[in-house]
Amino acid sequence: MESKNPFFKNKTFNNTSREVTHQATVIDYNESMTVSGTINKSFLMLLLLVASAAITWMMFFNGYNPMVFTIGGAIVGLILVIISAFKPHLSPYLAPGYAVFEGLFIGGISAIFESMYPGIVIQAVSCTFVTFMVCFGLYKYEIVKVTEKFRSVVIAATLAIATYYIITWLLSMFTSFQPVHYGNSWVSIGISAFVIVIAALNLFLDFDQIEKGVQQKMPKYMEWYGAMGLMITLVWLYIEFLRLLSKISSRD
């Protein structure tokens, strides 16, 4: 089984590991992937994302329509993700780009939600941060261990969610069908809560694959690859928190 996150597919990590092993005589340990290096690059990507998000955020609250940049950022970000999934050695260039373009998307979406429900953004950010820290602590102290069974359950649930979102989106596009997760019913809120739990569980898979990459002494550029994959999960988690909080707020 392998992680749903395209940046942590075992095939990619194993292939890279074999390359490192084959070239063991010329690759120095200091040129290999490290946990600290991945963390540093994750923080750098976060800073780039926040700085970029500020652009579309300020555009919205200054009376300009940021939707072109918001949608464009989402599309370009997705393209960079796909390229990196097949060309991980380009991650040092693509990962910062992803953070910038995804930031444009996050800033625009966040501004829209904030205008509708004042204070929701700081709540979503706080929830995302707390969830990340809790999951990291549980993984670090081995309270939660990533076994094959754990991995298979999380991957299956993630695939089910992705399939459900795609099918319901297509149906709502071409028919009058209204997906059950739309609106602010308790069922809809329950679905959002479930999705958040699955997104959080994906963090454990991310941590595990990063740790395996370090153990296998993968090339230094895999730090960017790992940081980019982790950022994808955090963005998903943040968006889901925005949706859940907006549903709860709309019931007041």
mmCIF file of N, CA and C in Angstrom, residues 49-50 52-61 64-71 73-74 100-116 121 238-239 242:
data_model
loop_
_atom_site.group_PDB
_atom_site.id
_atom_site.type_symbol
_atom_site.label_atom_id
_atom_site.label_comp_id
_atom_site.label_asym_id
_atom_site.label_seq_id
_atom_site.Cartn_x
_atom_site.Cartn_y
_atom_site.Cartn_z
ATOM 1 N N LEU A 49 3.891 30.804 1.237
ATOM 2 C CA LEU A 49 2.446 30.668 1.062
ATOM 3 C C LEU A 49 1.699 31.813 1.743
ATOM 4 N N VAL A 50 2.101 32.140 2.964
ATOM 5 C CA VAL A 50 1.441 33.215 3.704
ATOM 6 C C VAL A 50 1.659 34.565 3.015
ATOM 7 N N SER A 52 2.255 35.112 -0.138
ATOM 8 C CA SER A 52 1.481 35.127 -1.372
ATOM 9 C C SER A 52 -0.008 35.276 -1.077
ATOM 10 N N ALA A 53 -0.473 34.603 -0.025
ATOM 11 C CA ALA A 53 -1.893 34.699 0.351
ATOM 12 C C ALA A 53 -2.275 36.130 0.708
ATOM 13 N N ALA A 54 -1.327 36.872 1.245
ATOM 14 C CA ALA A 54 -1.598 38.257 1.630
ATOM 15 C C ALA A 54 -1.959 39.116 0.416
ATOM 16 N N ILE A 55 -1.467 38.737 -0.756
ATOM 17 C CA ILE A 55 -1.734 39.514 -1.972
ATOM 18 C C ILE A 55 -3.217 39.466 -2.327
ATOM 19 N N THR A 56 -3.761 38.259 -2.478
ATOM 20 C CA THR A 56 -5.175 38.147 -2.840
ATOM 21 C C THR A 56 -6.090 38.554 -1.681
ATOM 22 N N TRP A 57 -5.603 38.361 -0.469
ATOM 23 C CA TRP A 57 -6.370 38.794 0.708
ATOM 24 C C TRP A 57 -6.565 40.308 0.677
ATOM 25 N N MET A 58 -5.464 41.046 0.464
ATOM 26 C CA MET A 58 -5.547 42.513 0.443
ATOM 27 C C MET A 58 -6.312 43.008 -0.775
ATOM 28 N N MET A 59 -6.173 42.305 -1.900
ATOM 29 C CA MET A 59 -6.934 42.688 -3.090
ATOM 30 C C MET A 59 -8.427 42.663 -2.793
ATOM 31 N N PHE A 60 -8.871 41.599 -2.148
ATOM 32 C CA PHE A 60 -10.299 41.441 -1.852
ATOM 33 C C PHE A 60 -10.799 42.549 -0.937
ATOM 34 N N PHE A 61 -10.068 42.828 0.133
ATOM 35 C CA PHE A 61 -10.538 43.813 1.108
ATOM 36 C C PHE A 61 -10.250 45.253 0.689
ATOM 37 N N TYR A 64 -10.887 44.984 -4.858
ATOM 38 C CA TYR A 64 -10.572 44.362 -6.140
ATOM 39 C C TYR A 64 -11.041 42.901 -6.155
ATOM 40 N N ASN A 65 -11.348 42.404 -7.341
ATOM 41 C CA ASN A 65 -11.782 41.014 -7.479
ATOM 42 C C ASN A 65 -10.562 40.114 -7.670
ATOM 43 N N PRO A 66 -10.269 39.251 -6.693
ATOM 44 C CA PRO A 66 -9.063 38.414 -6.771
ATOM 45 C C PRO A 66 -9.288 37.051 -7.419
ATOM 46 N N MET A 67 -10.480 36.811 -7.991
ATOM 47 C CA MET A 67 -10.826 35.472 -8.452
ATOM 48 C C MET A 67 -9.911 34.970 -9.571
ATOM 49 N N VAL A 68 -9.451 35.854 -10.429
ATOM 50 C CA VAL A 68 -8.537 35.424 -11.500
ATOM 51 C C VAL A 68 -7.256 34.860 -10.896
ATOM 52 N N PHE A 69 -6.698 35.563 -9.919
ATOM 53 C CA PHE A 69 -5.482 35.097 -9.257
ATOM 54 C C PHE A 69 -5.769 33.868 -8.394
ATOM 55 N N THR A 70 -6.944 33.853 -7.769
ATOM 56 C CA THR A 70 -7.309 32.725 -6.899
ATOM 57 C C THR A 70 -7.441 31.439 -7.702
ATOM 58 N N ILE A 71 -8.232 31.497 -8.771
ATOM 59 C CA ILE A 71 -8.421 30.312 -9.608
ATOM 60 C C ILE A 71 -7.133 29.961 -10.348
ATOM 61 N N GLY A 73 -4.101 30.552 -9.393
ATOM 62 C CA GLY A 73 -3.163 29.972 -8.436
ATOM 63 C C GLY A 73 -3.447 28.512 -8.180
ATOM 64 N N ALA A 74 -4.726 28.172 -8.069
ATOM 65 C CA ALA A 74 -5.119 26.778 -7.827
ATOM 66 C C ALA A 74 -4.730 25.895 -9.011
ATOM 67 N N VAL A 100 3.886 29.566 -3.593
ATOM 68 C CA VAL A 100 3.469 30.900 -4.027
ATOM 69 C C VAL A 100 2.094 30.861 -4.688
ATOM 70 N N PHE A 101 1.910 29.972 -5.640
ATOM 71 C CA PHE A 101 0.637 29.922 -6.365
ATOM 72 C C PHE A 101 -0.500 29.398 -5.493
ATOM 73 N N GLU A 102 -0.203 28.421 -4.645
ATOM 74 C CA GLU A 102 -1.233 27.918 -3.737
ATOM 75 C C GLU A 102 -1.610 28.993 -2.736
ATOM 76 N N GLY A 103 -0.653 29.837 -2.388
ATOM 77 C CA GLY A 103 -0.931 30.945 -1.492
ATOM 78 C C GLY A 103 -1.949 31.918 -2.082
ATOM 79 N N LEU A 104 -1.843 32.164 -3.392
ATOM 80 C CA LEU A 104 -2.819 33.036 -4.054
ATOM 81 C C LEU A 104 -4.227 32.455 -3.922
ATOM 82 N N PHE A 105 -4.321 31.140 -4.075
ATOM 83 C CA PHE A 105 -5.613 30.469 -3.940
ATOM 84 C C PHE A 105 -6.121 30.549 -2.501
ATOM 85 N N ILE A 106 -5.255 30.235 -1.551
ATOM 86 C CA ILE A 106 -5.642 30.241 -0.133
ATOM 87 C C ILE A 106 -6.061 31.640 0.312
ATOM 88 N N GLY A 107 -5.321 32.656 -0.127
ATOM 89 C CA GLY A 107 -5.642 34.025 0.270
ATOM 90 C C GLY A 107 -7.003 34.462 -0.222
ATOM 91 N N GLY A 108 -7.304 34.147 -1.488
ATOM 92 C CA GLY A 108 -8.590 34.535 -2.048
ATOM 93 C C GLY A 108 -9.754 33.817 -1.380
ATOM 94 N N ILE A 109 -9.615 32.506 -1.210
ATOM 95 C CA ILE A 109 -10.669 31.723 -0.568
ATOM 96 C C ILE A 109 -10.875 32.168 0.879
ATOM 97 N N SER A 110 -9.774 32.396 1.575
ATOM 98 C CA SER A 110 -9.862 32.812 2.977
ATOM 99 C C SER A 110 -10.563 34.159 3.111
ATOM 100 N N ALA A 111 -10.270 35.076 2.201
ATOM 101 C CA ALA A 111 -10.888 36.401 2.248
ATOM 102 C C ALA A 111 -12.400 36.306 2.057
ATOM 103 N N ILE A 112 -12.828 35.423 1.147
ATOM 104 C CA ILE A 112 -14.257 35.246 0.900
ATOM 105 C C ILE A 112 -14.956 34.708 2.151
ATOM 106 N N PHE A 113 -14.366 33.688 2.762
ATOM 107 C CA PHE A 113 -14.952 33.117 3.976
ATOM 108 C C PHE A 113 -14.952 34.142 5.113
ATOM 109 N N GLU A 114 -13.872 34.909 5.222
ATOM 110 C CA GLU A 114 -13.763 35.894 6.297
ATOM 111 C C GLU A 114 -14.817 36.984 6.154
ATOM 112 N N SER A 115 -15.113 37.386 4.925
ATOM 113 C CA SER A 115 -16.131 38.420 4.708
ATOM 114 C C SER A 115 -17.524 37.922 5.099
ATOM 115 N N MET A 116 -17.732 36.620 4.961
ATOM 116 C CA MET A 116 -19.025 36.038 5.302
ATOM 117 C C MET A 116 -19.136 35.714 6.789
ATOM 118 N N VAL A 121 -11.146 32.742 9.756
ATOM 119 C CA VAL A 121 -9.814 32.384 9.269
ATOM 120 C C VAL A 121 -8.864 32.071 10.414
ATOM 121 N N TYR A 238 -6.652 22.653 6.200
ATOM 122 C CA TYR A 238 -7.094 24.031 6.447
ATOM 123 C C TYR A 238 -8.402 24.332 5.718
ATOM 124 N N ILE A 239 -8.486 23.934 4.452
ATOM 125 C CA ILE A 239 -9.699 24.167 3.672
ATOM 126 C C ILE A 239 -10.891 23.448 4.299
ATOM 127 N N LEU A 242 -12.092 25.332 7.260
ATOM 128 C CA LEU A 242 -12.861 26.498 6.832
ATOM 129 C C LEU A 242 -14.301 26.093 6.525
#
